Protein backbone atom coordinates (compact mmCIF):
# COMPACT_ATOMS: atom_id res chain seq x y z
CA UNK A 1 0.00 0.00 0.00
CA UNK A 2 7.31 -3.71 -2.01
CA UNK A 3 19.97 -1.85 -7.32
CA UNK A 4 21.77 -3.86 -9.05
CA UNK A 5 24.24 -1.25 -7.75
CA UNK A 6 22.77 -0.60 -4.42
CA UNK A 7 21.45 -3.82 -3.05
CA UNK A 8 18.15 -2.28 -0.68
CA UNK A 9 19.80 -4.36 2.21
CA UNK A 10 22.29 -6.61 3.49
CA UNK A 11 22.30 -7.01 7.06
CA UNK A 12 19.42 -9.23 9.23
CA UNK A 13 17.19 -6.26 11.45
CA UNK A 14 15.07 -6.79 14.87
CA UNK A 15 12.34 -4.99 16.01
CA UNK A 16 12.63 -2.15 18.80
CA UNK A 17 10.66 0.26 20.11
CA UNK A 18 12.57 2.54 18.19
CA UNK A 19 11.27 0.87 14.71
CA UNK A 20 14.08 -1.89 13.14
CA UNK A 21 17.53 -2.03 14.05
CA UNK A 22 20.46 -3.52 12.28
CA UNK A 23 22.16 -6.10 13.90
CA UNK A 24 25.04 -7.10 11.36
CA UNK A 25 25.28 -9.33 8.24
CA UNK A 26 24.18 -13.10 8.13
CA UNK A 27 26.64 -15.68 10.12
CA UNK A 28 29.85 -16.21 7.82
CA UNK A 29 28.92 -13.40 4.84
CA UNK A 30 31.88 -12.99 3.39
CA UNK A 31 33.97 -15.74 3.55
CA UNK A 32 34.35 -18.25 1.18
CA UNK A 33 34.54 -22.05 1.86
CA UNK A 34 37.50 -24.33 -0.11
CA UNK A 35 36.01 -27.92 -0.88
CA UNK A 36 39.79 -29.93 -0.01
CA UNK A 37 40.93 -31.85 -3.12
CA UNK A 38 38.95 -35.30 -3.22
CA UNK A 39 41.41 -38.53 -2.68
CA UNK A 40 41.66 -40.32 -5.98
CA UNK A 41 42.24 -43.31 -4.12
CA UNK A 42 38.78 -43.14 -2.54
CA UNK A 43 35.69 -45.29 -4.70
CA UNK A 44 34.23 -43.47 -7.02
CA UNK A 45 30.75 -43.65 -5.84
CA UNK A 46 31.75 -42.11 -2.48
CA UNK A 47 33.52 -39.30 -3.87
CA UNK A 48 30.56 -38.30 -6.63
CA UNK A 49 28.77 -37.64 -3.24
CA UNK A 50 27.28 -34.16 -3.03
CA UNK A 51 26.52 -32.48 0.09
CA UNK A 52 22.84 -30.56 0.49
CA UNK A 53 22.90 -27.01 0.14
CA UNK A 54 21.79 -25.29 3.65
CA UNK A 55 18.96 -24.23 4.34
CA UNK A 56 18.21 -20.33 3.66
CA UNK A 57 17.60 -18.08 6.76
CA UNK A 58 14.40 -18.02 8.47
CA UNK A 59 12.60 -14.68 7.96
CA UNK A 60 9.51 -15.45 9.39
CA UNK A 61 8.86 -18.14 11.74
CA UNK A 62 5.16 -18.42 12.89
CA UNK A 63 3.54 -20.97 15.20
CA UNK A 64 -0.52 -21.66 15.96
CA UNK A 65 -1.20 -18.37 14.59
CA UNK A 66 -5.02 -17.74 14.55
CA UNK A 67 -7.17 -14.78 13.60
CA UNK A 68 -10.16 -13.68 15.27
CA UNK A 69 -12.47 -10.49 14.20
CA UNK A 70 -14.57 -9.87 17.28
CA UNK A 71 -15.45 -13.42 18.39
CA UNK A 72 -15.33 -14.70 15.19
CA UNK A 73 -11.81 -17.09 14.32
CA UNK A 74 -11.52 -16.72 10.54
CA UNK A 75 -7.72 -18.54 10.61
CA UNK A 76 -7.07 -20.68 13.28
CA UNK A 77 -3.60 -22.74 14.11
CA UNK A 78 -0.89 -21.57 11.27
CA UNK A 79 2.70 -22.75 11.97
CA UNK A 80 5.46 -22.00 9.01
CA UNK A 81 8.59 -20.91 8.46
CA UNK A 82 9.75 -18.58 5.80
CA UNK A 83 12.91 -18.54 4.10
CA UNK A 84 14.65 -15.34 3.21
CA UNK A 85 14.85 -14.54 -0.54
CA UNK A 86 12.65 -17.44 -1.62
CA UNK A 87 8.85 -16.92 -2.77
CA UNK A 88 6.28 -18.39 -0.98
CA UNK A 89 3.02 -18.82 -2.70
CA UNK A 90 -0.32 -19.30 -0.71
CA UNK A 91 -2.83 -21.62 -2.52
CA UNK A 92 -6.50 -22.55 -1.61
CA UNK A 93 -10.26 -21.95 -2.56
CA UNK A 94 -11.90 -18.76 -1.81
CA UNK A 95 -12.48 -17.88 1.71
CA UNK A 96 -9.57 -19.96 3.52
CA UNK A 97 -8.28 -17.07 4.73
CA UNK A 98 -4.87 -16.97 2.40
CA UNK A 99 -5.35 -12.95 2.10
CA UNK A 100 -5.99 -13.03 6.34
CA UNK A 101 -2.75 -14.25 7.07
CA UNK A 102 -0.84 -12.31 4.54
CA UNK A 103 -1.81 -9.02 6.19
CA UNK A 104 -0.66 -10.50 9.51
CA UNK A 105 3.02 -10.30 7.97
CA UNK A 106 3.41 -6.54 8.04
CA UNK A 107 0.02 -5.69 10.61
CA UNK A 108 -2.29 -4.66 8.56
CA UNK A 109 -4.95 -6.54 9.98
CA UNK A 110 -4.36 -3.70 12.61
CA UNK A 111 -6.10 -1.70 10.76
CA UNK A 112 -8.95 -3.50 11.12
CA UNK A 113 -11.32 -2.72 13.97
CA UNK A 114 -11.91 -6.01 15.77
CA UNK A 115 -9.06 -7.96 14.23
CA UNK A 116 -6.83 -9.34 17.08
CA UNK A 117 -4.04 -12.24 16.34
CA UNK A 118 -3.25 -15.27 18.84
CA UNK A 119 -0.17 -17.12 18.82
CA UNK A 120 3.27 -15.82 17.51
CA UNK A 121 4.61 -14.54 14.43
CA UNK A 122 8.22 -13.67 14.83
CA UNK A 123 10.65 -11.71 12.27
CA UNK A 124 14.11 -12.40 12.82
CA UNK A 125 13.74 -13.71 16.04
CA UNK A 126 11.32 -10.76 17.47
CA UNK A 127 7.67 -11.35 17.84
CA UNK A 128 5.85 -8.42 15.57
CA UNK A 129 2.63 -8.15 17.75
CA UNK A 130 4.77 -7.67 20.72
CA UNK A 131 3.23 -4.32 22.54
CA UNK A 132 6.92 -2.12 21.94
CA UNK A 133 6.71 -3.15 18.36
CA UNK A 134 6.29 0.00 15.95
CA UNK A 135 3.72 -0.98 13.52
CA UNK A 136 4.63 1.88 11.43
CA UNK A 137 8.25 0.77 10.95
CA UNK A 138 6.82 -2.92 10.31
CA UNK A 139 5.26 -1.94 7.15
CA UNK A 140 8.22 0.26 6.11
CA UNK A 141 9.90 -2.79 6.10
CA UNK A 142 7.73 -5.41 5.11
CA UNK A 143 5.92 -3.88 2.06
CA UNK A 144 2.53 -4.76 0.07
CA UNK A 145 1.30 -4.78 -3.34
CA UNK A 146 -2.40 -5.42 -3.82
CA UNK A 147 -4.60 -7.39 -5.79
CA UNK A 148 -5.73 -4.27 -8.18
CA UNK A 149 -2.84 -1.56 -9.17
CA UNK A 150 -3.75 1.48 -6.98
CA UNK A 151 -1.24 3.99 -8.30
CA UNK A 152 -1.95 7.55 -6.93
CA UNK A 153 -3.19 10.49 -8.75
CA UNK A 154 0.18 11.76 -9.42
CA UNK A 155 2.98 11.68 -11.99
CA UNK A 156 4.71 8.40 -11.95
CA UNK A 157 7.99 10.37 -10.59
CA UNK A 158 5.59 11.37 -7.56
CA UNK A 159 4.18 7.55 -7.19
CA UNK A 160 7.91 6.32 -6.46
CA UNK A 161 9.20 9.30 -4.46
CA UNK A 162 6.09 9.59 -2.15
CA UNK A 163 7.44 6.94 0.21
CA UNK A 164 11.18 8.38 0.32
CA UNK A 165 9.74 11.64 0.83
CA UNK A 166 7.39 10.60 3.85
CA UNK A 167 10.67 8.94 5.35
CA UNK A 168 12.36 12.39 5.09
CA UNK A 169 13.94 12.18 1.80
CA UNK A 170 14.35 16.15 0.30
CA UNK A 171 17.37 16.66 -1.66
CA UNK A 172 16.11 16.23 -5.60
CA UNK A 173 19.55 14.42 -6.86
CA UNK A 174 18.55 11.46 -3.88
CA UNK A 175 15.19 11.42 -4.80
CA UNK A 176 16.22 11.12 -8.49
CA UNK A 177 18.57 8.33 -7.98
CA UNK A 178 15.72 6.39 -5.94
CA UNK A 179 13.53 6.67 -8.25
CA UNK A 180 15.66 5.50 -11.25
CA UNK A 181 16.67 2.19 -9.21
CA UNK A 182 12.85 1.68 -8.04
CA UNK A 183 11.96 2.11 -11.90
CA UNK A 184 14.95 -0.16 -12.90
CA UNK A 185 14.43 -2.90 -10.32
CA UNK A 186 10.71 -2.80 -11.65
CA UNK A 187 11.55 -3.67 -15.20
CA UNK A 188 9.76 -0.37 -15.80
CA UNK A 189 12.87 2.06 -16.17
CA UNK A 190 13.29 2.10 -20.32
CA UNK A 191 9.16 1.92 -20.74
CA UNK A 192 8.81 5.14 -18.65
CA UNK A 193 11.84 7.12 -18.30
CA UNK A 194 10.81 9.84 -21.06
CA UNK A 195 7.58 10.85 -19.26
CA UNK A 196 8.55 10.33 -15.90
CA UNK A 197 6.06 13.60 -14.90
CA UNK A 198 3.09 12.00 -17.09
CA UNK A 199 0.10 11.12 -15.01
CA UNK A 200 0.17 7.43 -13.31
CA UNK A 201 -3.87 6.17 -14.03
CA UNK A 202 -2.70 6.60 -18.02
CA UNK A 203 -0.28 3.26 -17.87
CA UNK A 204 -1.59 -0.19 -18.76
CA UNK A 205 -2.76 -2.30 -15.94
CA UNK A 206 0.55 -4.11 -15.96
CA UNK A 207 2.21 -1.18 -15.85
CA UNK A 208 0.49 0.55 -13.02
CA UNK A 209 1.02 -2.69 -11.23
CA UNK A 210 4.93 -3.07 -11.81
CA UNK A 211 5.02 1.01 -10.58
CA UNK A 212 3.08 -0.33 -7.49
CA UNK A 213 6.23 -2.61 -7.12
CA UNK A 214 8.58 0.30 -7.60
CA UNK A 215 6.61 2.00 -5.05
CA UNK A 216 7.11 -0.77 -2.47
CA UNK A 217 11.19 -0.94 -3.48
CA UNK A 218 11.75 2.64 -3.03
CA UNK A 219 11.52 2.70 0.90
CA UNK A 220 14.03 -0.04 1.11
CA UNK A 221 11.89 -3.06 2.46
CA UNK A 222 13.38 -6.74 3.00
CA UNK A 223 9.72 -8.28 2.40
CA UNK A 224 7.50 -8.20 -0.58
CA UNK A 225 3.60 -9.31 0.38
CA UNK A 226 1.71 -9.60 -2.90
CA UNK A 227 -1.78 -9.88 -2.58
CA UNK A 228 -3.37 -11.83 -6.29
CA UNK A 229 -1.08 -9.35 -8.02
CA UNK A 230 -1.69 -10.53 -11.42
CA UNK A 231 -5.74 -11.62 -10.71
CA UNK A 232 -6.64 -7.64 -12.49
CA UNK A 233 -3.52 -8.34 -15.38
CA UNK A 234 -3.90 -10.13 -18.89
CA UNK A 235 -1.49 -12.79 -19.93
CA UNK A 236 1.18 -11.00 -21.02
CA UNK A 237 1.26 -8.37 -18.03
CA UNK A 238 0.86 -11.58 -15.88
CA UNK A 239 4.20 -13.05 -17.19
CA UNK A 240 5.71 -9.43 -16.75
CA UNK A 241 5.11 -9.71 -13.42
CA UNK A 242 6.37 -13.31 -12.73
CA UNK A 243 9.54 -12.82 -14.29
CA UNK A 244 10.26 -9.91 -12.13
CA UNK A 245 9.35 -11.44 -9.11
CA UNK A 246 11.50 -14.60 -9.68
CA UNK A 247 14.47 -11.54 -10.60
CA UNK A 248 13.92 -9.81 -7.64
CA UNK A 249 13.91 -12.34 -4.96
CA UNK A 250 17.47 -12.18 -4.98
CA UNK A 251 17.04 -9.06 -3.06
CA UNK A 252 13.61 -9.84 -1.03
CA UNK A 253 11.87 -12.15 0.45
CA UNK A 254 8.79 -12.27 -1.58
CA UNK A 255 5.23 -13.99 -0.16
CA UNK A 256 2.45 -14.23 -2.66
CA UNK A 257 -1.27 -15.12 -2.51
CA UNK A 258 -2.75 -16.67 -5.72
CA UNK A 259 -5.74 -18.58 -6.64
CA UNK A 260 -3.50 -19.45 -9.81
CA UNK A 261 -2.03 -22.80 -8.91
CA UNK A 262 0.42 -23.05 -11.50
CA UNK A 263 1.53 -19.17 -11.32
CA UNK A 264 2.18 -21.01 -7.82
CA UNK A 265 4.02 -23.83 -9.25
CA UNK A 266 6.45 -21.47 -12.01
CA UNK A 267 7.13 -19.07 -9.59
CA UNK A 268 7.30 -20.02 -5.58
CA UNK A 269 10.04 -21.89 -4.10
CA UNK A 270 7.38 -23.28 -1.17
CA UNK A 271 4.03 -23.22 -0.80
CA UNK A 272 1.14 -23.58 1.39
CA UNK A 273 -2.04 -24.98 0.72
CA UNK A 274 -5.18 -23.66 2.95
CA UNK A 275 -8.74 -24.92 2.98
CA UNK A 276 -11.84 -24.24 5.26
CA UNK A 277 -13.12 -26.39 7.58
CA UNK A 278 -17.24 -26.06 8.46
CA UNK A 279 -18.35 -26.69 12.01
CA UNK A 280 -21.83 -28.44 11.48
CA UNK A 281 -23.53 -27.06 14.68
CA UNK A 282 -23.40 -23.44 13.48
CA UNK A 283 -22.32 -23.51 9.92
CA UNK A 284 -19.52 -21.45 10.59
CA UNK A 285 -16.38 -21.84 8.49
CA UNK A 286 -12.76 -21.57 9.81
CA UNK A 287 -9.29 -20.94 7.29
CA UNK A 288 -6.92 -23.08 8.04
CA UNK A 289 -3.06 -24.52 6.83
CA UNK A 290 -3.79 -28.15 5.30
CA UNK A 291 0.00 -28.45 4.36
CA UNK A 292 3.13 -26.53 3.56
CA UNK A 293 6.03 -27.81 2.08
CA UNK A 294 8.63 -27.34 -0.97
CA UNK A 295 6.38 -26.66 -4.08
CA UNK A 296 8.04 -29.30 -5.68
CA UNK A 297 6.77 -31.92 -3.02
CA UNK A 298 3.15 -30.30 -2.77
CA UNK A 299 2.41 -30.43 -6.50
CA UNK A 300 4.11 -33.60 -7.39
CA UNK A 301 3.88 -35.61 -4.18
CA UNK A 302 1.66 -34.03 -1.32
CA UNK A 303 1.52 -35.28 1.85
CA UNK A 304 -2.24 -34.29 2.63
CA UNK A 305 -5.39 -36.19 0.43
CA UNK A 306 -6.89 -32.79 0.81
CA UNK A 307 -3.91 -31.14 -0.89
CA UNK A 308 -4.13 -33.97 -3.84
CA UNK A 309 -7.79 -33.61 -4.31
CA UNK A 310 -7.19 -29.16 -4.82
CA UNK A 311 -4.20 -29.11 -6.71
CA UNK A 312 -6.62 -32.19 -8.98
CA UNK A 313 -9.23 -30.28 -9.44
CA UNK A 314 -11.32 -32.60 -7.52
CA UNK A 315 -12.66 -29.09 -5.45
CA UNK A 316 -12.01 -25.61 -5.13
């Protein structure tokens, strides 16, 4: 509401009253790791052996996480981790509450009257609903793009700088640069850089929504949320869009909601599958986390019948 020569980040941040602080680069950045020279005398089948890449960091790491609006639990009991500089995709039928727990990522939910959260979501180690947690500095750093492009009624130079600017940014030659490396990182740069003071609403739909994107890089966030990003876009703005998300996850951590299952599949590195559950006293119907996994393993070999049966077509 998310360059090449000046990577937005490179240190791991925690949560203060104060908003985010740095608290230095990831364990071992920096140094580089000599594989010794394998013993020819060895077999061969014990030296082709390859060792499994570690795991990436843990961004977010969320246990029983449910979401109530008044009295009402709309998610109940999500536990995930999230891996820094992967996509994760959120899959599931209408009403499973994929968008619900997206907004709990960067508090928006807040926003909400009625909306409370139980359980914990942590970034880096801090818990984000924690009472000395500055909401305000959240969002700064964990950014959103919504389902429908919602550039502002401004030039697109304005749309990019209006962040910067809120965070204090003044001098023109800073705002300038930002804006170019927004534009750039955007894959929007070369299509708009003649009529930067043109008016926003008179770009394509894929357009406005890749400016949205600039928008969210230009205050320097570590997390992308992408709510249906491409549900507004045709198919050639939707590919736009996918092939700058899997380009720009070298820099973010990027967690989208789709009801496209194989956007899902091309583009996320994990997913998770939700689905509702009814309670047949009342009728009332609770979101829930059937299974999250590698996307690999949940379209190819999930774990969960209910998973099989969605991803099948056999509901949803």
């Amino acid at each position: 509401m998310t360059d090449e020569e000046q990577p937005p980040m490179s240190t791991d941040a925690v949560v203060t009253p104060e908003g985010l602080v740095p608290t230095g680069g990831l364990p071992g950045a920096g140094t580089v790791s000599v594989a010794p020279a394998p013993d020819l005398h060895e077999p061969l089948a014990a030296a082709s052996v390859v060792a499994e890449p570690e795991p990436a960091p843990v961004v977010f790491d969320v246990s029983d996480l449910s979401v109530f609006y008044g009295d009402y639990r709309a998610v109940r009991d999500v536990s995930m981790r999230i891996r820094r500089n992967e996509i994760t995709g959120f899959i599931g039928p209408s009403g499973c509450g994929k968008t619900t727990v997206l907004r709990c990522f960067n508090r928006m939910n807040d926003l909400i009257e009625g909306a409370r959260v139980q359980g914990r979501l942590d970034y880096h180690g801090v818990d984000l609903y924690a009472p000395d947690v500055n909401a305000v500095e959240v969002r700064r750093r964990i950014g959103m793009v919504f389902q429908k492009p919602n550039p502002f009624p401004k030039s697109i130079y304005d749309n990019v700088a209006y962040g910067p600017r809120i965070a204090g940014t003044r001098k023109r030659s800073e705002l300038d640069d930002i804006v170019e490396r927004s534009l750039q990182r955007a894959a929007l740069w070369d299509e708009v850089k003649d009529r930067l003071k043109s008016s926003a609403l008179g770009m394509s739909g894929g357009q406005q929504q890749r400016l949205c994107i600039a928008r969210a890089i230009a205050v320097d966030p570590e997390v992308i949320l992408m709510d249906e990003p491409c549900s507004a876009l045709d198919p050639i703005a939707t590919a736009r869009i996918e092939d700058l998300m899997k380009e720009i996850k070298t820099d973010y951590t990027i967690v989208i909601v789709t009801h496209n299952m194989q956007q899902a599949a091309r583009v996320s590195d994990a997913t998770a599958f939700f689905s509702t559950e009814v309670n047949p006293d009342s009728d009332v119907r609770t979101g829930l986390l059937v299974e999250f996994d590698r996307t690999a393993t949940i379209f190819s070999n999930p774990h969960d019948q209910r998973t099989e049966n969605y991803i099948t077509g056999r509901f949803g």
